PDB file of C-alpha atoms in Angstrom:
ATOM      1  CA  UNK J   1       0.000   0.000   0.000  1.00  0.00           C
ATOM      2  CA  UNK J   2       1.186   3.206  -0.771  1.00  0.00           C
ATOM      3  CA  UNK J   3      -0.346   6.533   0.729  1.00  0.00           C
ATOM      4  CA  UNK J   4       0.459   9.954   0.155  1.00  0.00           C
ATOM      5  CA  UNK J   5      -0.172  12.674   2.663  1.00  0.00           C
ATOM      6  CA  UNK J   6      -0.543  16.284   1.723  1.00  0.00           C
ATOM      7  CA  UNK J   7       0.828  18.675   4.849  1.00  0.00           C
ATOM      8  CA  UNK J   8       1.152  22.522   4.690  1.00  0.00           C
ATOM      9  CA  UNK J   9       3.560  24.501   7.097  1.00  0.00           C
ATOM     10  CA  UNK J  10       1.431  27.338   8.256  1.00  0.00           C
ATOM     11  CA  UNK J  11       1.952  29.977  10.909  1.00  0.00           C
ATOM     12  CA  UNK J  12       0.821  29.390  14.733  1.00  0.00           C
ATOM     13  CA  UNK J  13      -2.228  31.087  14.547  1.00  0.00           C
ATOM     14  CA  UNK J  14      -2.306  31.602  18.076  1.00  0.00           C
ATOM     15  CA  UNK J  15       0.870  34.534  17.756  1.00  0.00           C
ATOM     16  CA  UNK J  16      -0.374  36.005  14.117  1.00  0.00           C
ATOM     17  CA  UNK J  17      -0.357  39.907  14.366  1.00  0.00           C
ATOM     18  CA  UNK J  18      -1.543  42.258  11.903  1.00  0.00           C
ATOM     19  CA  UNK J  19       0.862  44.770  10.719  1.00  0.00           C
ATOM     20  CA  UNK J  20      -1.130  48.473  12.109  1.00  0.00           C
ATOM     21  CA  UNK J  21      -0.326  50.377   8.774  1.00  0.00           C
ATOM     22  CA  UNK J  22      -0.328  47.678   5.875  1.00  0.00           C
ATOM     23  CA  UNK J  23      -2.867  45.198   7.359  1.00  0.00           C
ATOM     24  CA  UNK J  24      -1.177  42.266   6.644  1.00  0.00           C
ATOM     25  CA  UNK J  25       0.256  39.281   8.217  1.00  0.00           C
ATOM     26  CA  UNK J  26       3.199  39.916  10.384  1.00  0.00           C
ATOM     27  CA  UNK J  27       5.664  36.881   9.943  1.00  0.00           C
ATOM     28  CA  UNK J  28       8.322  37.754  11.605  1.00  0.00           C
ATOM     29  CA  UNK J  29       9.311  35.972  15.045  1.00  0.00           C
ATOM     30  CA  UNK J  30       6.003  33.466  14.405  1.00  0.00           C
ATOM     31  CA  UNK J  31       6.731  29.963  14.461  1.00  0.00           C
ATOM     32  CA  UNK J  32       5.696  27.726  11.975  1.00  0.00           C
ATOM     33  CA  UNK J  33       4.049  24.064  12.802  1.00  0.00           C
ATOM     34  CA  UNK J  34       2.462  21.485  10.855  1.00  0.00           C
ATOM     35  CA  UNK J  35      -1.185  22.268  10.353  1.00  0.00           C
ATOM     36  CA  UNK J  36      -3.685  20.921  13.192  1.00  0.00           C
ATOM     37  CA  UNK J  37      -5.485  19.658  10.837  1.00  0.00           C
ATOM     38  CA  UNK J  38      -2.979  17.688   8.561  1.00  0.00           C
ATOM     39  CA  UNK J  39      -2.039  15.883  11.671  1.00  0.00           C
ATOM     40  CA  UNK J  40      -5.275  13.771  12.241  1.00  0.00           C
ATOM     41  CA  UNK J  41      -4.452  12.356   8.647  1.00  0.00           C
ATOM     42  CA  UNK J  42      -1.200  11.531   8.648  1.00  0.00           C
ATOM     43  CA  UNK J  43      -1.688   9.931  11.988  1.00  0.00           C
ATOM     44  CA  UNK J  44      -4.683   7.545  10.270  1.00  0.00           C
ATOM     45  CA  UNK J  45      -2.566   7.217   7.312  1.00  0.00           C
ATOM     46  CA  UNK J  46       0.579   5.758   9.507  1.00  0.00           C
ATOM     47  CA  UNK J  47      -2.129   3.771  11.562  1.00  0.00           C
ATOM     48  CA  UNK J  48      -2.975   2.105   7.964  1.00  0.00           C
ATOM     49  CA  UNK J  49       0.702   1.269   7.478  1.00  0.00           C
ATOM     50  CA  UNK J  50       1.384  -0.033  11.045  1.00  0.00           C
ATOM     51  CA  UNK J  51      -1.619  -2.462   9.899  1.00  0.00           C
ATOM     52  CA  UNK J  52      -1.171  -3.490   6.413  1.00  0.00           C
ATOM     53  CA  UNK J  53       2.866  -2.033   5.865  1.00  0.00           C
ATOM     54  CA  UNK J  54       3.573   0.164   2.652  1.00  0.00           C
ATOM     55  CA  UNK J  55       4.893   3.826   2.685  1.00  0.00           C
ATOM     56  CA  UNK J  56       3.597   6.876   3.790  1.00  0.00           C
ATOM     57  CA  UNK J  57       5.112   9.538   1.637  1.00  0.00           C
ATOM     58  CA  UNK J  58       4.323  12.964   3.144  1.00  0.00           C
ATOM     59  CA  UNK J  59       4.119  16.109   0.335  1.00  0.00           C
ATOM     60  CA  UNK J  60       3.852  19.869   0.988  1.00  0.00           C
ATOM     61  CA  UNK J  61       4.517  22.805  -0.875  1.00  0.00           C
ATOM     62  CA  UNK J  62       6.114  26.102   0.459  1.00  0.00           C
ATOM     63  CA  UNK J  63       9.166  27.910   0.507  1.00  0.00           C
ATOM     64  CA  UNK J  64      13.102  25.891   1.717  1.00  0.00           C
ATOM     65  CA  UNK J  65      11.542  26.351   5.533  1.00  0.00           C
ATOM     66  CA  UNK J  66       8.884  23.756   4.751  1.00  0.00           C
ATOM     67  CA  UNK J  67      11.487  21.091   5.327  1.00  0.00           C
ATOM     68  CA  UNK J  68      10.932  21.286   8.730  1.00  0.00           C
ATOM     69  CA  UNK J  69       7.748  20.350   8.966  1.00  0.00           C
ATOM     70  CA  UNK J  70       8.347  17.475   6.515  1.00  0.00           C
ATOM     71  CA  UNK J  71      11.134  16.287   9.349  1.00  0.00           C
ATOM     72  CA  UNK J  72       8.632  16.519  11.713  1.00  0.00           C
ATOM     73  CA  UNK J  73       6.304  14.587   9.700  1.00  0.00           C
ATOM     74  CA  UNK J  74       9.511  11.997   9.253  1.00  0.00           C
ATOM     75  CA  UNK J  75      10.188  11.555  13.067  1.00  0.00           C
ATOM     76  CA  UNK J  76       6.445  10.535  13.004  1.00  0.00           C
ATOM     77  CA  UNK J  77       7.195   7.624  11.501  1.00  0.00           C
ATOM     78  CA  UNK J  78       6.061   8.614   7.853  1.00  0.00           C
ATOM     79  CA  UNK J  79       8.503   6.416   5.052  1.00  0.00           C
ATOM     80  CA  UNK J  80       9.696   9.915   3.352  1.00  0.00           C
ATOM     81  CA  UNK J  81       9.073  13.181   2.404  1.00  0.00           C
ATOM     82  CA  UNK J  82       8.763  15.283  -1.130  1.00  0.00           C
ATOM     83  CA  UNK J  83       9.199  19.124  -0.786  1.00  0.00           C
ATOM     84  CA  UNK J  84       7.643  20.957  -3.998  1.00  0.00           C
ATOM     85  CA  UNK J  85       9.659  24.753  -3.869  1.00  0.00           C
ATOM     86  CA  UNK J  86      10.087  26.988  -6.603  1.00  0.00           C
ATOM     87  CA  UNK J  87       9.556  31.013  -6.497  1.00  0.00           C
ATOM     88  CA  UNK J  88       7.192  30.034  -9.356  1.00  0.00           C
ATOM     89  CA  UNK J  89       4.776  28.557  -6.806  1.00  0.00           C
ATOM     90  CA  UNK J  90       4.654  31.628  -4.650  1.00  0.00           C
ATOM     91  CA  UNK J  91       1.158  33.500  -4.710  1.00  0.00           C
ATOM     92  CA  UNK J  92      -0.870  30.154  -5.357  1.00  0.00           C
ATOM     93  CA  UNK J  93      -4.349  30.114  -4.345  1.00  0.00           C
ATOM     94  CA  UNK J  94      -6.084  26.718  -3.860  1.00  0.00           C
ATOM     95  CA  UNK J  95      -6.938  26.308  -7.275  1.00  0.00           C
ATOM     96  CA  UNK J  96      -2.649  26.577  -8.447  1.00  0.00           C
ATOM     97  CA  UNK J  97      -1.926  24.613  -5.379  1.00  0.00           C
ATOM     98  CA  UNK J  98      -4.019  21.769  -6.089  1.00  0.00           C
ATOM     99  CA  UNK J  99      -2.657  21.411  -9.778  1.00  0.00           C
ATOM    100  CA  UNK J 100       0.853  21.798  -8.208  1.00  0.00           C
ATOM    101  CA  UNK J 101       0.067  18.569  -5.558  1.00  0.00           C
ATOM    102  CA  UNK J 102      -1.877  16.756  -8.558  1.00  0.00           C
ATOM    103  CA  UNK J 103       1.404  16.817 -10.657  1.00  0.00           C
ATOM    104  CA  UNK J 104       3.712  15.731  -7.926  1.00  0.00           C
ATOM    105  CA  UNK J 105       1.097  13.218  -6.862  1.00  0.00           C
ATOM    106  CA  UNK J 106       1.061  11.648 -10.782  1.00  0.00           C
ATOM    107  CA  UNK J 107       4.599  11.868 -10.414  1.00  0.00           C
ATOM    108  CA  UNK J 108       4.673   9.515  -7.369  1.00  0.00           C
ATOM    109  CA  UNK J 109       2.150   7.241  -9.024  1.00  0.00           C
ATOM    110  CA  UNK J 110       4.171   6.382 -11.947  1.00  0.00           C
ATOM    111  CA  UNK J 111       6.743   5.822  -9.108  1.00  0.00           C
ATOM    112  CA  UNK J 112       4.679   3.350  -6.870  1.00  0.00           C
ATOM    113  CA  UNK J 113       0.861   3.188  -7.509  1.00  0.00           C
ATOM    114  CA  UNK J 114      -0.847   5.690  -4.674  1.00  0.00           C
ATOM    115  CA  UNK J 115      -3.754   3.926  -3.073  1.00  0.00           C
ATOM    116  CA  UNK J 116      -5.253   6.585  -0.786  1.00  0.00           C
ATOM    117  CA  UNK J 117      -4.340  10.418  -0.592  1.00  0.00           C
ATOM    118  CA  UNK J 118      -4.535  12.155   3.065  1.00  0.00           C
ATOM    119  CA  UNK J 119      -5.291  15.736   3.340  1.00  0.00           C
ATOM    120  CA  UNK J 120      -6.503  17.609   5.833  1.00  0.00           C
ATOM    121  CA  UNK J 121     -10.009  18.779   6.384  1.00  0.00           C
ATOM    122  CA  UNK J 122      -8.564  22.811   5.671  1.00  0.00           C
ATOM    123  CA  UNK J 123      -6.084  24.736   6.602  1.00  0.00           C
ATOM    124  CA  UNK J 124      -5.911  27.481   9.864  1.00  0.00           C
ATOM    125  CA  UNK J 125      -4.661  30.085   7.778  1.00  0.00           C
ATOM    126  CA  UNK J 126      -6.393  29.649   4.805  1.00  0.00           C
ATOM    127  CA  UNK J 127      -9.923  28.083   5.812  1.00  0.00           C
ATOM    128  CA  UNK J 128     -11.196  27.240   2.590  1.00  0.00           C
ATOM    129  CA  UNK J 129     -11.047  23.395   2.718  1.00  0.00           C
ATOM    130  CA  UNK J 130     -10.621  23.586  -1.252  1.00  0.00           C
ATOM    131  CA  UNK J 131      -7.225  21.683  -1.925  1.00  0.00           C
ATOM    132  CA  UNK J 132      -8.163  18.164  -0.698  1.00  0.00           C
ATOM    133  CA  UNK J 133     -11.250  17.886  -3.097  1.00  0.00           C
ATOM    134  CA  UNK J 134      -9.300  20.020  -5.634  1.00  0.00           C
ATOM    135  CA  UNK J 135      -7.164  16.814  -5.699  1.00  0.00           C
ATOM    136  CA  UNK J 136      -9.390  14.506  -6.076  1.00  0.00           C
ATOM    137  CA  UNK J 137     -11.394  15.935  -8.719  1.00  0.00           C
ATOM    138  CA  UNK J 138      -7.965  16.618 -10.635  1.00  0.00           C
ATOM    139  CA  UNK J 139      -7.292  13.191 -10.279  1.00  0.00           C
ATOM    140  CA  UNK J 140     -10.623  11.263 -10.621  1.00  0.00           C
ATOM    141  CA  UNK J 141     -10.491  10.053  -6.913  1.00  0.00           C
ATOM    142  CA  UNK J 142     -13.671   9.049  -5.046  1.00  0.00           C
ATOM    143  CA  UNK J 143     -13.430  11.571  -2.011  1.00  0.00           C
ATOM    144  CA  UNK J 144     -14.659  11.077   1.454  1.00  0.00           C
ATOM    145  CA  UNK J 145     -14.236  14.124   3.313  1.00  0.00           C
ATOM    146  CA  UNK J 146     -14.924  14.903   7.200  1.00  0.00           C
ATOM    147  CA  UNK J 147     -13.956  11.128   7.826  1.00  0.00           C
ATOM    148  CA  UNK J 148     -14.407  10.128  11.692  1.00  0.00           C
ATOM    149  CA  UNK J 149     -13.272   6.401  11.529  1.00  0.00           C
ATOM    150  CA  UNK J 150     -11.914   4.301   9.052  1.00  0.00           C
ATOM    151  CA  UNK J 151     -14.061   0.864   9.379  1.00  0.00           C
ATOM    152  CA  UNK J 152     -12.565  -1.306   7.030  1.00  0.00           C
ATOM    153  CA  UNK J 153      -9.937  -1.836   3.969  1.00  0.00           C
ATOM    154  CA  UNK J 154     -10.197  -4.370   1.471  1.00  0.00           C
ATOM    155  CA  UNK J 155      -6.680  -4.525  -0.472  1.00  0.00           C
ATOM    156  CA  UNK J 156      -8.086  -7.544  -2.534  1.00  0.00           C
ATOM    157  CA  UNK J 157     -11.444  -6.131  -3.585  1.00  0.00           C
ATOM    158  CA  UNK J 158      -9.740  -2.575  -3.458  1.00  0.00           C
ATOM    159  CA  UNK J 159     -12.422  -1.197  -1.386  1.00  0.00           C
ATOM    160  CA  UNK J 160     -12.667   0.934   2.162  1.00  0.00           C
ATOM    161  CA  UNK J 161     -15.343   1.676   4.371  1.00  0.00           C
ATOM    162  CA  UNK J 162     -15.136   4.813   6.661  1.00  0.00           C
ATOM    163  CA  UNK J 163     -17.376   6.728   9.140  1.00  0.00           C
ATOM    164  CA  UNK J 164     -18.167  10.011   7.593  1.00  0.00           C
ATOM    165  CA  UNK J 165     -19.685  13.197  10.083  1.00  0.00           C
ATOM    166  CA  UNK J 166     -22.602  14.785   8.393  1.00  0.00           C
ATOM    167  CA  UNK J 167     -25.241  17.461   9.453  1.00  0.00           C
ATOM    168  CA  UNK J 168     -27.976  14.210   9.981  1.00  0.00           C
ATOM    169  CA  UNK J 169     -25.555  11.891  11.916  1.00  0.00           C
ATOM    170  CA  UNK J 170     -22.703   9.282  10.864  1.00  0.00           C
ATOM    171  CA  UNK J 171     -22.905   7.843   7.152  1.00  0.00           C
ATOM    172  CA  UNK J 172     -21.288   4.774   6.453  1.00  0.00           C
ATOM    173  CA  UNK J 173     -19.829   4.486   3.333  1.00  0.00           C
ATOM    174  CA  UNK J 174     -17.989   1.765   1.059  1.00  0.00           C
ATOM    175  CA  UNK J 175     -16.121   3.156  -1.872  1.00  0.00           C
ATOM    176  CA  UNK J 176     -12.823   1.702  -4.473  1.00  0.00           C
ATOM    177  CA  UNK J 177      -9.423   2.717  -3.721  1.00  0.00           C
ATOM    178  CA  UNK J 178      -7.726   4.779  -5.192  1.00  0.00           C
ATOM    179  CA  UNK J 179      -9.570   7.146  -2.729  1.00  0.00           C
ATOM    180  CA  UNK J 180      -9.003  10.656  -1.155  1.00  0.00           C
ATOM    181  CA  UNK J 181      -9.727  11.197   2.491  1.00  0.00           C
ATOM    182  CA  UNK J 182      -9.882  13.966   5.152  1.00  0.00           C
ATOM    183  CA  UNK J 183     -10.286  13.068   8.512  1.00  0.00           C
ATOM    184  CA  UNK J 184     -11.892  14.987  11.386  1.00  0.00           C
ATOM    185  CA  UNK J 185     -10.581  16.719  13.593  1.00  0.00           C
ATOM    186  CA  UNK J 186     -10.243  14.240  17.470  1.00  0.00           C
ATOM    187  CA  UNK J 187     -10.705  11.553  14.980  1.00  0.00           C
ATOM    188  CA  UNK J 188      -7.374  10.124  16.763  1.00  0.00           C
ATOM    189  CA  UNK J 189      -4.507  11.120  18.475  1.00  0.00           C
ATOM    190  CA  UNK J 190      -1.038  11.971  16.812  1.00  0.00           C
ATOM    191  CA  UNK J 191       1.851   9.577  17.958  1.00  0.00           C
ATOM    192  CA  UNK J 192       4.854  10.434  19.439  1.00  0.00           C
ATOM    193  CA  UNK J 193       7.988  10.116  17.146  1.00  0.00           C
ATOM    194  CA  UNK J 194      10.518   7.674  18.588  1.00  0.00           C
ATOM    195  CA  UNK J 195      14.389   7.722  18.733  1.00  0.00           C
ATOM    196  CA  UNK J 196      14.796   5.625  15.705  1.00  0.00           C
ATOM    197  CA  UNK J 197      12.254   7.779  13.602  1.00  0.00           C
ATOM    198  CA  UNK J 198      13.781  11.012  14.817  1.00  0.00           C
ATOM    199  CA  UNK J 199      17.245  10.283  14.119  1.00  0.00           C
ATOM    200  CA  UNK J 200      16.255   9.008  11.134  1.00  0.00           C
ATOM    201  CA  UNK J 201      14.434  11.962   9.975  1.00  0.00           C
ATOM    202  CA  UNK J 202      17.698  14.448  10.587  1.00  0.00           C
ATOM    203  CA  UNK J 203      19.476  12.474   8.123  1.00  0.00           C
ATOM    204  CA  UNK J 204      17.279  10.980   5.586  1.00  0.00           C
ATOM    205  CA  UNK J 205      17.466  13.164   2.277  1.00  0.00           C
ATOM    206  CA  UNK J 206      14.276  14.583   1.084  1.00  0.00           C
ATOM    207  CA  UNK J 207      13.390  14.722  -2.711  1.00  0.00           C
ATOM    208  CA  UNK J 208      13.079  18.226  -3.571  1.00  0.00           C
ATOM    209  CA  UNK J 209      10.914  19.403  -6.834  1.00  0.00           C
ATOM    210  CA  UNK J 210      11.058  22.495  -8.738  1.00  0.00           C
ATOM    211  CA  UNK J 211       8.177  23.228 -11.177  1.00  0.00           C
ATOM    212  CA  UNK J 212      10.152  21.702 -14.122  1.00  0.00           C
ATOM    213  CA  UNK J 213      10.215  18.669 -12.256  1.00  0.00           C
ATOM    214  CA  UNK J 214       6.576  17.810 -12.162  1.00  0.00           C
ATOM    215  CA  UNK J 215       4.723  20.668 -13.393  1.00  0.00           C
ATOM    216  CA  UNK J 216       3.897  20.499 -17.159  1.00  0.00           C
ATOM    217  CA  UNK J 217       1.868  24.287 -17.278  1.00  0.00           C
ATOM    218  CA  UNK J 218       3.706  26.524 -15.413  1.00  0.00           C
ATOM    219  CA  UNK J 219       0.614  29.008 -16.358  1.00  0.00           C
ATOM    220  CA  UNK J 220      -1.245  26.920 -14.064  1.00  0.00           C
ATOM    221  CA  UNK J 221       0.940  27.887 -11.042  1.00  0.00           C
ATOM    222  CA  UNK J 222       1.485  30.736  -9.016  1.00  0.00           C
ATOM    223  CA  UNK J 223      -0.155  34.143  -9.505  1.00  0.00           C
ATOM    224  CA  UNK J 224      -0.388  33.282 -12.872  1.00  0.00           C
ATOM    225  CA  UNK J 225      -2.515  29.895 -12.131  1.00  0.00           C
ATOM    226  CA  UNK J 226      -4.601  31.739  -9.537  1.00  0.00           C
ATOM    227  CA  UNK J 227      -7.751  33.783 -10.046  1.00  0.00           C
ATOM    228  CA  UNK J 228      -8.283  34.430  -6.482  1.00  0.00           C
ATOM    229  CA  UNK J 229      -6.765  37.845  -5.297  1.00  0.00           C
ATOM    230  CA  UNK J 230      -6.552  38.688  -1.221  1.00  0.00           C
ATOM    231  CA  UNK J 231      -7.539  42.379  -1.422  1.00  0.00           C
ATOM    232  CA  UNK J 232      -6.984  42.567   1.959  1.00  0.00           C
ATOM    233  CA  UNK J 233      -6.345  41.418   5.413  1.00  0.00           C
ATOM    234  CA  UNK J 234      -7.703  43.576   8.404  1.00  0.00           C
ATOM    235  CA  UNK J 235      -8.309  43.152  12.155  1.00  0.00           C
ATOM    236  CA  UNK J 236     -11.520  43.480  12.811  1.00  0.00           C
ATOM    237  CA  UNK J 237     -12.318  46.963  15.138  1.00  0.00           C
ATOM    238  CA  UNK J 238     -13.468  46.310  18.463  1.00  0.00           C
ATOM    239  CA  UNK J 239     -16.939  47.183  19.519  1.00  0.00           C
ATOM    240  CA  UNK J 240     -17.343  50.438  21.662  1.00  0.00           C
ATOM    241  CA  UNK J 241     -20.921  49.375  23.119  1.00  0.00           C
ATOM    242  CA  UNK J 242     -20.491  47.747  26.126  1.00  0.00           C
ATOM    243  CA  UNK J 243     -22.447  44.967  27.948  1.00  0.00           C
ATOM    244  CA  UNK J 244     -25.322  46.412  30.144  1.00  0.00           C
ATOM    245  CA  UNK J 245     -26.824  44.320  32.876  1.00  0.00           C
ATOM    246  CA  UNK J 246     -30.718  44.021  33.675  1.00  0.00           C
ATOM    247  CA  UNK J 247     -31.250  43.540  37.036  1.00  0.00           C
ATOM    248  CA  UNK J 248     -34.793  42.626  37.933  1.00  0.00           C
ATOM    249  CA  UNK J 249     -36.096  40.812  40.928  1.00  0.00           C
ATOM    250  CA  UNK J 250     -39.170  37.768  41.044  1.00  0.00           C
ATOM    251  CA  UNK J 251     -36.997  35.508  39.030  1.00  0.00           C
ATOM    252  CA  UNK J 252     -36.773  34.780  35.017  1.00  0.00           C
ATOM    253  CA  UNK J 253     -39.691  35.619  34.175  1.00  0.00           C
ATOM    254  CA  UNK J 254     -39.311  39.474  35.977  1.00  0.00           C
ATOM    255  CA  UNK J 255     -35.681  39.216  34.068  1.00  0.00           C
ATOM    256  CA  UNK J 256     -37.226  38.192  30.949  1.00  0.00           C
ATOM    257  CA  UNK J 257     -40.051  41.320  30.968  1.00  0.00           C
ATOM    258  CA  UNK J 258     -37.034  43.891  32.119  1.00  0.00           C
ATOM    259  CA  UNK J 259     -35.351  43.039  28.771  1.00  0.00           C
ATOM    260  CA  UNK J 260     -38.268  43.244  26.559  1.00  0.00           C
ATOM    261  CA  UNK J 261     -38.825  46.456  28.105  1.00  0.00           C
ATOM    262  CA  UNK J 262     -35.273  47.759  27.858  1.00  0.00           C
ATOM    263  CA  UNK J 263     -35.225  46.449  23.772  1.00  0.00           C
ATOM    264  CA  UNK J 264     -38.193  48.572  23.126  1.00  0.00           C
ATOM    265  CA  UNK J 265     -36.857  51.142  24.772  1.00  0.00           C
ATOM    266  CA  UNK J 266     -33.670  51.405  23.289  1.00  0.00           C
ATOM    267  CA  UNK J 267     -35.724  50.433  19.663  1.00  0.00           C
ATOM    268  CA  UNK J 268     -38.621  52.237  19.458  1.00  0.00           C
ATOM    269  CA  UNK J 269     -39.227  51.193  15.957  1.00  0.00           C
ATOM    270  CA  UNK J 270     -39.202  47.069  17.127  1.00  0.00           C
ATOM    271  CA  UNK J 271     -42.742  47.036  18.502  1.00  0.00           C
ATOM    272  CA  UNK J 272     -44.290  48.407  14.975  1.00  0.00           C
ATOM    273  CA  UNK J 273     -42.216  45.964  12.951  1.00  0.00           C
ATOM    274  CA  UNK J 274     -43.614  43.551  15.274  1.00  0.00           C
ATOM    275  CA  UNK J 275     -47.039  44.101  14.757  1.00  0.00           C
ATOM    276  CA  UNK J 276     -46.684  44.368  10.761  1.00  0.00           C
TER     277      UNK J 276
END
């Protein structure tokens, strides 16, 4: 079995600060970690190789830094790691991105057949949850998205059976491999590396791909490739009205009639738009 696992070095959301003047993202002196997200896959994705053995090959695409993350992803216990950099790449939106992973992805197939492709669900700093099914459409997977629990794989039939979250309760759904799969997030619980894996990881050498590599449209990459622009990024200001507490005795229902009263007070308007 061979699984690839899409990862994305992002910036720890919890320290992102938003330059005062220029209102955008202040870099500097933020650490950069695997996204949450990404984690829950790869984790599910290594649980599959403990069980049936295979490789794990772990692909991201960012800027020289990203090896880290793909280290990280190494001590883990992932088989090894593919870093797609180029300054060609920089600016992609989701739609770029995805072409970029497809074509390092088809790359790896003609390598090793890929059975299953890991994303995760989205991304903290983009939130758009695009790339994953991006992928599989590009590549004519079947995609099961917001997975909980992997049930079941089938390596003779070439068939899996997950868990997937929905809005009405838990679907349970059989599809082929090759497959693409986001899981959800407390869906498990990511290992911790050992020794061997971590010393491994400092010195195993990771293939690194340029767009000439993989990439057959270089039109399709980049700022170029991408029709989505960021106008702008902004803190939102904070609100000026502050909280205001309705003290009423006799209980809720007193409560209850004090706040009515204050809303049409401080909305005169409300009780005719009521009425109509």
């Amino acid at each position: 079995m061979h699984i690839v696992v899409c990862i994305k070095q992002v910036p720890d959301s919890a320290q992102i600060r938003i330059h005062p003047v220029t209102n955008t993202i202040m870099r500097q002196g933020v650490p950069a970690i695997i996204n949450p997200y990404d984690l829950f896959s790869l984790e599910e994705a290594l649980r599959l190789k403990d069980r049936f053995g295979g490789r794990v090959t772990v692909l991201t695409m960012g800027p020289p830094m990203a090896e880290a993350s793909l280290r990280k992803a190494l001590s883990f216990g992932a088989t090894d790691a593919v870093l797609l950099t180029d300054r060609k790449f920089a600016g992609s939106d989701t739609l770029a991105t995805s072409y970029a992973l497809t074509s390092a992805i088809r790359k790896l197939h003609k390598e090793e057949p890929v059975d299953l492709v890991f994303c995760g669900k989205q991304t903290i700093d983009g939130d758009t949850a695009q790339v994953g099914p991006g992928i599989a459409t590009r590549l004519n997977l079947q995609q099961l998205t917001y997975v909980a629990k992997i049930e079941d794989v089938n390596l003779e039939s070439r068939e899996i059976t997950v868990q997937r979250r929905s809005e009405g309760g838990v679907q349970v759904l059989k599809s082929r491999l090759p497959a693409m799969i986001t899981m959800l997030e407390g869906s498990n619980t990511m290992r911790f590396g050992t020794m061997d894996d971590m010393f491994r990881a400092a010195r195993t050498p990771l293939k690194t791909w340029s767009k000439d590599t993989c990439v057959d449209d270089e039109n399709k990459v980049g700022l170029k490739g991408s029709p989505t622009v960021v106008s702008k990024v902004f803190v939102p200001k904070p609100r000026a009205e502050k909280a205001k507490m309705i003290e009423a005795e006799g209980g809720a229902e007193a409560q209850a009639a004090a706040a009515i009263d204050m809303l049409f007070t401080t909305y005169p308007k409300l009780a005719n738009d009521l009425v109509r």
